[in-house]
Short mmCIF file of N, CA, C and O in Angstrom, two decimals:
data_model
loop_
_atom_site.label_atom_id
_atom_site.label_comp_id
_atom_site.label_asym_id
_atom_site.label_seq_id
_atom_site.Cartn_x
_atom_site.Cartn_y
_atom_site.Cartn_z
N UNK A 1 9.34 1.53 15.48
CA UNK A 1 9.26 2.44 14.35
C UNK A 1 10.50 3.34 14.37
O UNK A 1 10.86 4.12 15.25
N UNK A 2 10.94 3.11 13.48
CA UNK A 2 12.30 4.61 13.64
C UNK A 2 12.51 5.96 13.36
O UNK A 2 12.39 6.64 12.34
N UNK A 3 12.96 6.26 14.89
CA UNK A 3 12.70 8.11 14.12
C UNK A 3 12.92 8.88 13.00
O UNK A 3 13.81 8.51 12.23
N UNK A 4 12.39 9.74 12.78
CA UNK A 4 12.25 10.40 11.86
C UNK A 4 12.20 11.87 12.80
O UNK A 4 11.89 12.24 13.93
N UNK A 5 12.80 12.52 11.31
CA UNK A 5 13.14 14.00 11.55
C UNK A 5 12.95 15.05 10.38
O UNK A 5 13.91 15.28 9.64
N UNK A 6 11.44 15.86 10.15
CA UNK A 6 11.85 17.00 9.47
C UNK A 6 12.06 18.12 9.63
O UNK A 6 11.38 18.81 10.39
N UNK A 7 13.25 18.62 8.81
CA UNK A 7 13.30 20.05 9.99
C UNK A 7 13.49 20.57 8.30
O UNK A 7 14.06 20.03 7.36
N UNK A 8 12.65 21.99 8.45
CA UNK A 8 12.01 22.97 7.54
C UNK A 8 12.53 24.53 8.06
O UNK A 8 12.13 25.14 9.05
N UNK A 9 13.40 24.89 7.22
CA UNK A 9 14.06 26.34 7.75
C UNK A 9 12.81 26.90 6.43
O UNK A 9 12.42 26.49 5.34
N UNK A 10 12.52 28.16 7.43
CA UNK A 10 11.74 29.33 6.42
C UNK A 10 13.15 30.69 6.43
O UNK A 10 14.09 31.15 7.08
N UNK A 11 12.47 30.78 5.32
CA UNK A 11 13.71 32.00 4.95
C UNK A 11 13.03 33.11 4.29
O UNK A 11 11.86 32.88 3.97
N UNK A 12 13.39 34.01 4.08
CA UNK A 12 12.95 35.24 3.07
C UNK A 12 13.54 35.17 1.66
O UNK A 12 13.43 36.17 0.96
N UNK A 13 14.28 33.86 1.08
CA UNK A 13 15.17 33.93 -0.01
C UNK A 13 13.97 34.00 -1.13
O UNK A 13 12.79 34.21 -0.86
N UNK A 14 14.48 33.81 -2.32
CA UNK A 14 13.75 33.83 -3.28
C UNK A 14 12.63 33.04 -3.71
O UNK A 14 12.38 32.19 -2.85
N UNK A 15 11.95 32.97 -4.56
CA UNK A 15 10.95 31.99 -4.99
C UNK A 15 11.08 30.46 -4.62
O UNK A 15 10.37 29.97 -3.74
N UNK A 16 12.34 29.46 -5.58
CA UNK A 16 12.68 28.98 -4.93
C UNK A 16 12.88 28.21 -3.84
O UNK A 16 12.77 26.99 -3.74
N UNK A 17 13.22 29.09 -2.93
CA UNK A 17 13.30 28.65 -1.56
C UNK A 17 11.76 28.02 -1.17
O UNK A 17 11.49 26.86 -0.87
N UNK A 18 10.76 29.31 -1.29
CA UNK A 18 9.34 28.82 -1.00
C UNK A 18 9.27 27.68 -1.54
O UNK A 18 9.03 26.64 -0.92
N UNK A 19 9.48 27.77 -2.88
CA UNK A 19 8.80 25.78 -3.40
C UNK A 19 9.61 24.67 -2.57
O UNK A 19 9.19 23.51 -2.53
N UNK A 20 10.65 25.03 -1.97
CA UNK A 20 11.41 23.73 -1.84
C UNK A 20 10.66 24.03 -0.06
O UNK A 20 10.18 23.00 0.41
N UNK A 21 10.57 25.08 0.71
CA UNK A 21 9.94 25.06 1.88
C UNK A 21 8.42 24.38 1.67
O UNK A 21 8.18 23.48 2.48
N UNK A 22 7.60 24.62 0.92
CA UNK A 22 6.85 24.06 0.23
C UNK A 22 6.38 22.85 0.71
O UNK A 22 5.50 22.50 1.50
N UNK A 23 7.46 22.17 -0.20
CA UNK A 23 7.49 20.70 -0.48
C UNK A 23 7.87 20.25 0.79
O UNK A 23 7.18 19.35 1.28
N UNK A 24 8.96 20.75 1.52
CA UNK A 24 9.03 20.16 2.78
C UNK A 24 8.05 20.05 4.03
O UNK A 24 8.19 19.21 4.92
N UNK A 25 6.96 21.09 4.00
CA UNK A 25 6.07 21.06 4.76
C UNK A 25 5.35 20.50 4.51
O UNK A 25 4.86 19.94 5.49
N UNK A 26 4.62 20.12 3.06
CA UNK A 26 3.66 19.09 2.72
C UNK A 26 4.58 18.03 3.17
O UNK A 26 4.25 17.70 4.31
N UNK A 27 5.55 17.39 2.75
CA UNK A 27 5.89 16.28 3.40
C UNK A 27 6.09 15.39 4.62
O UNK A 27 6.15 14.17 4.71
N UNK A 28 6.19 16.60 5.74
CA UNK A 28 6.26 16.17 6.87
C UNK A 28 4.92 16.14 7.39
O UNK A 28 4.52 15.44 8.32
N UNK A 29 4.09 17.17 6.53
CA UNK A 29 2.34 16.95 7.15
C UNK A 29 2.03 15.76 7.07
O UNK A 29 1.49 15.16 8.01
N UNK A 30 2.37 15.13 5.74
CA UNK A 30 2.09 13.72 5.34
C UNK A 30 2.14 12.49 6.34
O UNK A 30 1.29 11.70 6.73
N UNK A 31 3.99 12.70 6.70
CA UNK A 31 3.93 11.84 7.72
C UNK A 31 3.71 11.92 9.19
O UNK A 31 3.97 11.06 10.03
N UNK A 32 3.16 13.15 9.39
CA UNK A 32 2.59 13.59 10.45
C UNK A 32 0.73 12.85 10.61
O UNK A 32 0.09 12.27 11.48
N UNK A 33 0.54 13.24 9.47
CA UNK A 33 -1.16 12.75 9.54
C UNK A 33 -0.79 11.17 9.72
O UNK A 33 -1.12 10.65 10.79
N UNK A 34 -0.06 10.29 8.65
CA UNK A 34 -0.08 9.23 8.56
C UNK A 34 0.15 8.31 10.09
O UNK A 34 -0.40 7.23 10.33
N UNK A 35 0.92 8.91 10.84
CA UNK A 35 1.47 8.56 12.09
C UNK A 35 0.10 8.96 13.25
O UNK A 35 -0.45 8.24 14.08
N UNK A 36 -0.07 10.05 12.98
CA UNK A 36 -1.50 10.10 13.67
C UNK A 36 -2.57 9.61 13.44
O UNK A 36 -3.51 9.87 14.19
N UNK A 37 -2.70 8.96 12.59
CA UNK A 37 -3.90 8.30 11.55
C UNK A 37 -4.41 6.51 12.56
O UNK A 37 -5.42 5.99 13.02
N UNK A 38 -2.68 6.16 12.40
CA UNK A 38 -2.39 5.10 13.22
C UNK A 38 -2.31 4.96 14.77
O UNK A 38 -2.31 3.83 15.24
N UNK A 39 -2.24 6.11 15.65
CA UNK A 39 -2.32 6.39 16.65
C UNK A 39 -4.16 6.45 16.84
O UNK A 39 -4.79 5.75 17.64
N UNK A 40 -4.51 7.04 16.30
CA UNK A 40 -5.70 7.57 16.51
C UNK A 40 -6.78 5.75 15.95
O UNK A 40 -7.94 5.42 16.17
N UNK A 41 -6.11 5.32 15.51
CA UNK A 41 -7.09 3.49 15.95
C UNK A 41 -6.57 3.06 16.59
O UNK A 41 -6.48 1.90 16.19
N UNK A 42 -5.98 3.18 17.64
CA UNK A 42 -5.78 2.52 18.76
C UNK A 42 -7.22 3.27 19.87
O UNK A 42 -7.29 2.58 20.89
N UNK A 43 -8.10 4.23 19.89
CA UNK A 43 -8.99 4.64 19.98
C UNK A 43 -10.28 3.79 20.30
O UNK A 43 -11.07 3.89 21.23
N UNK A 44 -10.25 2.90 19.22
CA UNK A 44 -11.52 1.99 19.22
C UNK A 44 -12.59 2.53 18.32
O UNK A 44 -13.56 1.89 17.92
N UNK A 45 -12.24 4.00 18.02
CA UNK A 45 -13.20 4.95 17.35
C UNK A 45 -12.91 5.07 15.71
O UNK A 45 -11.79 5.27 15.25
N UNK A 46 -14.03 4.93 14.99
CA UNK A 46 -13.75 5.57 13.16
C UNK A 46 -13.21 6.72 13.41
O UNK A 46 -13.64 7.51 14.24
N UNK A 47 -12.38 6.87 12.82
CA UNK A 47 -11.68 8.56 12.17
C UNK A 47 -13.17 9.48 11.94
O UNK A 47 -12.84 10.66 12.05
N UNK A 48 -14.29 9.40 11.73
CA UNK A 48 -15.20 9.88 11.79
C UNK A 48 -15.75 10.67 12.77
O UNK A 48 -16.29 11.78 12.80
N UNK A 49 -15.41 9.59 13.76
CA UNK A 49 -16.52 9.62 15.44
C UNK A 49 -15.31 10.28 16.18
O UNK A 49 -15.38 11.24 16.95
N UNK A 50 -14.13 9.55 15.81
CA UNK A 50 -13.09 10.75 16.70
C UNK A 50 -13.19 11.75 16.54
O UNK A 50 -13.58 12.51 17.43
N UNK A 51 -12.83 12.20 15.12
CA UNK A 51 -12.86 13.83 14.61
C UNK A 51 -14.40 14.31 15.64
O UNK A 51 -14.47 14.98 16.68
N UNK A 52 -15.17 13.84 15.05
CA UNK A 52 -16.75 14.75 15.90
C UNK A 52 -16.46 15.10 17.07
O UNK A 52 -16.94 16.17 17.45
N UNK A 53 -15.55 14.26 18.04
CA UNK A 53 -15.45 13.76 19.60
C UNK A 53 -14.69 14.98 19.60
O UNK A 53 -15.08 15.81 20.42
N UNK A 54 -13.55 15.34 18.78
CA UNK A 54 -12.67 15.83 19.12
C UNK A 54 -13.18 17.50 19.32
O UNK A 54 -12.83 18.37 20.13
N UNK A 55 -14.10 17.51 18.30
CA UNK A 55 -14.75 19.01 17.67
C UNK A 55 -15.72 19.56 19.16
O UNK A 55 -15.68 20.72 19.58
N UNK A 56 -16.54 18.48 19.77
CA UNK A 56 -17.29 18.85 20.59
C UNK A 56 -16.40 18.79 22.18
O UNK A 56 -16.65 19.56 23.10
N UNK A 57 -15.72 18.09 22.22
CA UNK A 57 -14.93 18.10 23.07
C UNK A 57 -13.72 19.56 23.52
O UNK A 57 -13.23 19.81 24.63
N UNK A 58 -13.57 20.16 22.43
CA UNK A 58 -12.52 21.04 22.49
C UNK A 58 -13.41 22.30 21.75
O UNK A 58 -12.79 23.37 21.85
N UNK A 59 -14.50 22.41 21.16
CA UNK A 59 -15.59 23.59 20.77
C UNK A 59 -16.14 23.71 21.83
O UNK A 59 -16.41 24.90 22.00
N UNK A 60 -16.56 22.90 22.89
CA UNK A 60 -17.46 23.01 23.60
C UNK A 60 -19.25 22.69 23.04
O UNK A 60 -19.31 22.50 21.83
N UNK A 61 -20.52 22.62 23.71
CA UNK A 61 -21.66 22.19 23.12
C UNK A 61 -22.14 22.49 22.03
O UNK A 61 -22.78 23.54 22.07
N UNK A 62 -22.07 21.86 20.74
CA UNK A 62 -22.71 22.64 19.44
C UNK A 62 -23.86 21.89 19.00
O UNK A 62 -24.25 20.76 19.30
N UNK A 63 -24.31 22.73 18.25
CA UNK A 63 -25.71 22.03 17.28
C UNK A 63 -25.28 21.13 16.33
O UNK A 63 -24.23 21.34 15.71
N UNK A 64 -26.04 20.03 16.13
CA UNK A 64 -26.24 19.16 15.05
C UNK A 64 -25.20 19.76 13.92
O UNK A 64 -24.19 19.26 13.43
N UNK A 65 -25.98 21.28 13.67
CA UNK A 65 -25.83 21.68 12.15
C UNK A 65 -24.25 22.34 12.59
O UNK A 65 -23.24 21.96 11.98
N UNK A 66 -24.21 22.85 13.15
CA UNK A 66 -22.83 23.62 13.63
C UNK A 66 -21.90 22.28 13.48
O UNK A 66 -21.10 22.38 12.56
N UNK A 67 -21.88 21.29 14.07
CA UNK A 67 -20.89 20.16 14.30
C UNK A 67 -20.74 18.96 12.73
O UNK A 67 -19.83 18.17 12.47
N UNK A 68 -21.88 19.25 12.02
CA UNK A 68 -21.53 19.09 10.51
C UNK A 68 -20.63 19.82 9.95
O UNK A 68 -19.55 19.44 9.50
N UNK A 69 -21.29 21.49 9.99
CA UNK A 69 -20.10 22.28 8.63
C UNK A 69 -18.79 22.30 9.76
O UNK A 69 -17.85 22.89 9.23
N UNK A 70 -18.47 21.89 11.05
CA UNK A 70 -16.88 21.99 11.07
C UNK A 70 -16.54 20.93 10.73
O UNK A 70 -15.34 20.82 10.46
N UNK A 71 -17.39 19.73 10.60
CA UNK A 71 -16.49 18.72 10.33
C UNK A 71 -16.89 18.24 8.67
O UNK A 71 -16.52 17.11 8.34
N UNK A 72 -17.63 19.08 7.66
CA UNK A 72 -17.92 19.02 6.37
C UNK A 72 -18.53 18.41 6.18
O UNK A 72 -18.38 18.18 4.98
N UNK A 73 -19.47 17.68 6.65
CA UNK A 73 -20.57 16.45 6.44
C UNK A 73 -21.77 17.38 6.05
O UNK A 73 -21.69 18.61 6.02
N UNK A 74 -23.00 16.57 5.72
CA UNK A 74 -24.13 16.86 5.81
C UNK A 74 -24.48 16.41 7.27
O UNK A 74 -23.83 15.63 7.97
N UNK A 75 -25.98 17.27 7.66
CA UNK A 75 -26.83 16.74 8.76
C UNK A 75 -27.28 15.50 9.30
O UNK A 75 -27.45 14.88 10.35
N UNK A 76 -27.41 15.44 7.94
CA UNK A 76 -27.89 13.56 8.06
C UNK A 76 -26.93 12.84 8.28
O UNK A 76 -27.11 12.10 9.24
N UNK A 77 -25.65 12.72 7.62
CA UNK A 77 -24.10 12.08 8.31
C UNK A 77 -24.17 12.09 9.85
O UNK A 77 -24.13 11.31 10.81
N UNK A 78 -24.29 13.33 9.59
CA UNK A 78 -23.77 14.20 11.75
C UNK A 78 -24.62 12.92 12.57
O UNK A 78 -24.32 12.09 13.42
N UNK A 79 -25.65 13.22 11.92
CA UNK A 79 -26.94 12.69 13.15
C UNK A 79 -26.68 11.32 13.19
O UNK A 79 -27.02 10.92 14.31
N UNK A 80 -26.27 10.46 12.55
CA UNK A 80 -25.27 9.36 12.73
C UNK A 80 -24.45 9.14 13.21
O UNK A 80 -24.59 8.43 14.21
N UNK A 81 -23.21 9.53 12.88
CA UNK A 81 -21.87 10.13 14.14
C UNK A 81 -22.46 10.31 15.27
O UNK A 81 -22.07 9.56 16.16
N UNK A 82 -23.44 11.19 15.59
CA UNK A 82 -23.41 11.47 16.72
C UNK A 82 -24.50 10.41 17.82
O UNK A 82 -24.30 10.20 19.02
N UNK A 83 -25.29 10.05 17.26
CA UNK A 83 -25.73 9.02 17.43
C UNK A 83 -25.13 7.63 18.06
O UNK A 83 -25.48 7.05 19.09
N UNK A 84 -24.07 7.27 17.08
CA UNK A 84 -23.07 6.56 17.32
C UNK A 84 -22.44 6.84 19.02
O UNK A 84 -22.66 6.22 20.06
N UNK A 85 -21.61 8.02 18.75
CA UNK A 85 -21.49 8.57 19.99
C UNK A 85 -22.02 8.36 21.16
O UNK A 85 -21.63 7.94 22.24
N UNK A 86 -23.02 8.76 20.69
CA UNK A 86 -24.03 8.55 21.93
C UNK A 86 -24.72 7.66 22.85
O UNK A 86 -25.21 7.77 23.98
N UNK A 87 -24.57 6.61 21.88
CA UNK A 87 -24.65 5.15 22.28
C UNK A 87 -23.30 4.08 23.06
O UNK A 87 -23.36 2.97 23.59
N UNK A 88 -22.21 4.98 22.81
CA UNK A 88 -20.80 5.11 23.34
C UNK A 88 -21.16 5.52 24.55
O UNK A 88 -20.66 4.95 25.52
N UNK A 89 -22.02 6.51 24.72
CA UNK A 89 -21.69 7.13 25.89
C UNK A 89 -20.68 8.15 26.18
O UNK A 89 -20.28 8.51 27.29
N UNK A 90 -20.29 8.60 24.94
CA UNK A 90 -19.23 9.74 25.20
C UNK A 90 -19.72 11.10 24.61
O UNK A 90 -19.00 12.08 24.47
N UNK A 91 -21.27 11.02 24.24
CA UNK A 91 -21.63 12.31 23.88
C UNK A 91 -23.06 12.21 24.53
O UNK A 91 -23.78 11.21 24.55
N UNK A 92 -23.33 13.45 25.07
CA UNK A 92 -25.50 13.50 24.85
C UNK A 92 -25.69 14.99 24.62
O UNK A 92 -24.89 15.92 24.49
N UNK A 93 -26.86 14.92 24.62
CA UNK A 93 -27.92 16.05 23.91
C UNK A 93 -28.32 16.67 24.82
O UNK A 93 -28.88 16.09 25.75
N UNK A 94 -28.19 17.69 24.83
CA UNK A 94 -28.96 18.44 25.79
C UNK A 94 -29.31 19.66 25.00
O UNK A 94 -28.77 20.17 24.02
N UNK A 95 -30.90 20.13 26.07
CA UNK A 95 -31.82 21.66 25.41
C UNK A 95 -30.85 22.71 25.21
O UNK A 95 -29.91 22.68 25.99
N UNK A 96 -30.85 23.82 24.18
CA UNK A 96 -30.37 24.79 24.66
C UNK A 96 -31.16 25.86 25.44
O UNK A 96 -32.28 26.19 25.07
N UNK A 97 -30.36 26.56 26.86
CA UNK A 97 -31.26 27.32 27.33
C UNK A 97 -31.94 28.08 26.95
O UNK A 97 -33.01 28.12 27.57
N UNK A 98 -31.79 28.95 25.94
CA UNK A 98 -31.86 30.41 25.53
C UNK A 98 -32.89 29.73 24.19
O UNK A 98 -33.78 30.55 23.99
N UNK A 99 -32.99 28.95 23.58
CA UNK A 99 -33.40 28.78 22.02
C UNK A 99 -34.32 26.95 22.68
O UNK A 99 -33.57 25.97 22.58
N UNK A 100 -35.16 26.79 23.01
CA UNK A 100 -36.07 25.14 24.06
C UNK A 100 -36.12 24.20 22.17
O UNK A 100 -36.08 22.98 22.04
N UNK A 101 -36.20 24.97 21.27
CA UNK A 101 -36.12 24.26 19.74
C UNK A 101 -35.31 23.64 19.48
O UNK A 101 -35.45 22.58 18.87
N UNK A 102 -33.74 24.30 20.02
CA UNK A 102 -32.32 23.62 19.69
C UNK A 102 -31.72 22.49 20.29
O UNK A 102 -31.59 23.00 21.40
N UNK A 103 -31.31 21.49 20.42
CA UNK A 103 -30.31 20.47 20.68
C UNK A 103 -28.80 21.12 20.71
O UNK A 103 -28.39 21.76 19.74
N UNK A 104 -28.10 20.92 21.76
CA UNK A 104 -26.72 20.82 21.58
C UNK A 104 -26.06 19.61 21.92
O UNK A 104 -26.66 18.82 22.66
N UNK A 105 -24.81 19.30 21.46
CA UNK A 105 -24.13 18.30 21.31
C UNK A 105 -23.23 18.57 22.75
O UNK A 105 -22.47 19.53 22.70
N UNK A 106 -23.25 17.92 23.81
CA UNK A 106 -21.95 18.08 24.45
C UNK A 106 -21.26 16.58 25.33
O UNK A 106 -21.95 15.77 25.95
N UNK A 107 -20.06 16.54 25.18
CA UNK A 107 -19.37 15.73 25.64
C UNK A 107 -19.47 15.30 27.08
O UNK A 107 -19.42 16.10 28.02
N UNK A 108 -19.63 13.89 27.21
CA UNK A 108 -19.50 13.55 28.94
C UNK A 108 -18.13 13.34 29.11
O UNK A 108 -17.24 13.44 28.27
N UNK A 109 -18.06 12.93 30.68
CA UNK A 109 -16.96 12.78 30.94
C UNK A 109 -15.93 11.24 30.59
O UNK A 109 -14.77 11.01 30.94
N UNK A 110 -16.60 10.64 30.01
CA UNK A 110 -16.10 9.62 29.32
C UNK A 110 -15.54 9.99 27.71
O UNK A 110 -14.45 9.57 27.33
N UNK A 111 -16.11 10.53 27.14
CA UNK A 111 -15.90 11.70 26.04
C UNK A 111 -14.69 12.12 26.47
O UNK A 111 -13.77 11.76 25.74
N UNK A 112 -14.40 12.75 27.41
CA UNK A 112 -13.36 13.60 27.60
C UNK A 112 -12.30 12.60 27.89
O UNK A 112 -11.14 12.73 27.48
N UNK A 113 -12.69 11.66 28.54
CA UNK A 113 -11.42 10.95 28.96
C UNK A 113 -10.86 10.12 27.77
O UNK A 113 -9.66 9.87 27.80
N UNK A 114 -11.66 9.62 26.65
CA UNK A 114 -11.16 8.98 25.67
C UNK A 114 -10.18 9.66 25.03
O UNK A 114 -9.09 9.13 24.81
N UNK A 115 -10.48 10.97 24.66
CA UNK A 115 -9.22 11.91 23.81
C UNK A 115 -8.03 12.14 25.33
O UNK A 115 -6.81 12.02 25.27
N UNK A 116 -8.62 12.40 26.25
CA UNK A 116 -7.12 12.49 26.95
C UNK A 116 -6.55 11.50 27.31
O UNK A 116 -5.59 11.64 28.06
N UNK A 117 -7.02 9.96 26.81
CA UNK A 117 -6.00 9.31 26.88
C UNK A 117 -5.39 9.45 26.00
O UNK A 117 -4.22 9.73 26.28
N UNK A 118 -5.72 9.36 24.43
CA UNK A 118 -5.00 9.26 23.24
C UNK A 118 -3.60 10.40 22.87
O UNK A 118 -2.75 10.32 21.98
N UNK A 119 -3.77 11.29 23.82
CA UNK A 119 -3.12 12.29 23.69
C UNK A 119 -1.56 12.34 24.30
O UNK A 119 -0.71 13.08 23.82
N UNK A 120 -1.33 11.49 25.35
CA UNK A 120 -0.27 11.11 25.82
C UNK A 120 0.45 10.00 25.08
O UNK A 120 1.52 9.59 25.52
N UNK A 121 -0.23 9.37 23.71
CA UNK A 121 -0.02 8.57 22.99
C UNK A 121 0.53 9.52 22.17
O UNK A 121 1.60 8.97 21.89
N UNK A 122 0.54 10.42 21.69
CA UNK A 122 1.13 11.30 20.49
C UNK A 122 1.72 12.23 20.57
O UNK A 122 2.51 12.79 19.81
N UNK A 123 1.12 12.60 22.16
CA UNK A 123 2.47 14.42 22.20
C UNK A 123 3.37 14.22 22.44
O UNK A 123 4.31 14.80 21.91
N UNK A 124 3.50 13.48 23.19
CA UNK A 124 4.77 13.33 23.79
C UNK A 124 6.33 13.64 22.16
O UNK A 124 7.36 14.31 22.23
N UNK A 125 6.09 13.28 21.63
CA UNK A 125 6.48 12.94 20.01
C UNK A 125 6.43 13.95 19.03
O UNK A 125 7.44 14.45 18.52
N UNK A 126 5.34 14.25 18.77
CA UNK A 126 4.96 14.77 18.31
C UNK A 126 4.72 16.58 18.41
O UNK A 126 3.63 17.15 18.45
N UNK A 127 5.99 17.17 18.43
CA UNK A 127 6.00 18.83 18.64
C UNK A 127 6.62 19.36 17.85
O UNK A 127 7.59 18.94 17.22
N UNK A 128 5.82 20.91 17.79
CA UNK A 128 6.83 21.72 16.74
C UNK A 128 6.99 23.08 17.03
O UNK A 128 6.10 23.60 17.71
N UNK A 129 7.99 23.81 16.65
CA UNK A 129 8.77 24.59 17.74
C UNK A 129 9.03 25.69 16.66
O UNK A 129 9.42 25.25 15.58
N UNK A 130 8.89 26.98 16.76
CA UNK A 130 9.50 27.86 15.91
C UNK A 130 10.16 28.48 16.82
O UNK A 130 9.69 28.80 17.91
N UNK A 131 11.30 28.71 16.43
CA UNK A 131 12.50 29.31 17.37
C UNK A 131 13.11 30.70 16.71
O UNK A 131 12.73 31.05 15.59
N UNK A 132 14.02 31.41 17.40
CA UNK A 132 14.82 32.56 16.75
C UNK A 132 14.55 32.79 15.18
O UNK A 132 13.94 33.64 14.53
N UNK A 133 15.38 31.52 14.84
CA UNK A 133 15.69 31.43 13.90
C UNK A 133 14.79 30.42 12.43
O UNK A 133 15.00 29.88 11.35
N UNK A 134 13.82 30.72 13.36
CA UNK A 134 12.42 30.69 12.05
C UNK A 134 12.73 29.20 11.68
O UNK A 134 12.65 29.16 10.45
N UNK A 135 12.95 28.28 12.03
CA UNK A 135 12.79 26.73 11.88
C UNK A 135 12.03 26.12 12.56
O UNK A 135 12.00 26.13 13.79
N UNK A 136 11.11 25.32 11.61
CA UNK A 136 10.22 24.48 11.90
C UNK A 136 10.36 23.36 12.51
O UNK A 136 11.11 22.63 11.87
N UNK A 137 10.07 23.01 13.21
CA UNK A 137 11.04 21.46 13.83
C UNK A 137 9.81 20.38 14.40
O UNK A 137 9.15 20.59 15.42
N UNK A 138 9.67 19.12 13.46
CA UNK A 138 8.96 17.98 13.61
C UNK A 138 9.66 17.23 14.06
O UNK A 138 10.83 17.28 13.68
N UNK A 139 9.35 16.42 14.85
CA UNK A 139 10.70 15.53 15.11
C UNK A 139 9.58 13.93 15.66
O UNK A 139 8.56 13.76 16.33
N UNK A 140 10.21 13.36 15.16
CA UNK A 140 9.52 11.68 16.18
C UNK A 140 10.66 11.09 16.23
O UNK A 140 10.76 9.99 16.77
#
């Protein structure tokens, strides 16, 4: 794949400037997601079940309903995803102490190890740096 480079100076100039800073940051998001999009199926996981993985993994144990509205689903979605998960073996359920009614979602250690592999797949590459001089710097 060949590198690519956007580099996005922010400035205080006029209007202007913002639209064209703008446009350059949507653009590099673009090929930022797109590049991660493709990284992230090498996973084995739906963009679905990662995202969840990723939420409980780095939130720490949440509820059903908590681990929907961060990831915008309904309940009934979640309980699928997570389900899924779970049958992976990279998520289980456990009581909460304080509330014996609640379920929380938390990650095993297989869970954990799936995103930290994927992660040496993309950082490495993938950084962005604001420096002195207020530039944004994407670089692959």
């Amino acid at each position: 794949m060949p590198k690519r480079e956007a580099h996005v100076a922010l400035s205080d100039g006029p209007a202007s400037d913002a639209a064209t800073l703008a446009d350059q940051l949507h653009s590099a998001a673009i090929h930022l997601l797109r590049t991660l999009r493709k990284e992230d199926d090498s996973s084995g996981l739906s963009a679905p079940r990662l995202s969840a993985l990723s939420v409980v993994v780095f939130g720490g144990p949440l509820t059903l309903g908590q681990l929907a509205r961060a990831e915008q689903v309904r309940p009934p979605t979640m309980t699928r995803i997570v389900t899924g998960l779970e049958k992976a073996g990279l998520v289980r359920r456990i009581g909460d102490p304080r509330d014996h009614r609640l379920t929380r979602i938390q990650a095993t250690a297989k869970g954990q190890r799936v995103l930290a592999e994927g992660r040496p797949q993309v950082c490495p590459w993938c950084w962005v740096t604001l420096d002195g001089g207020h530039r944004v710097v994407v670089r692959r």
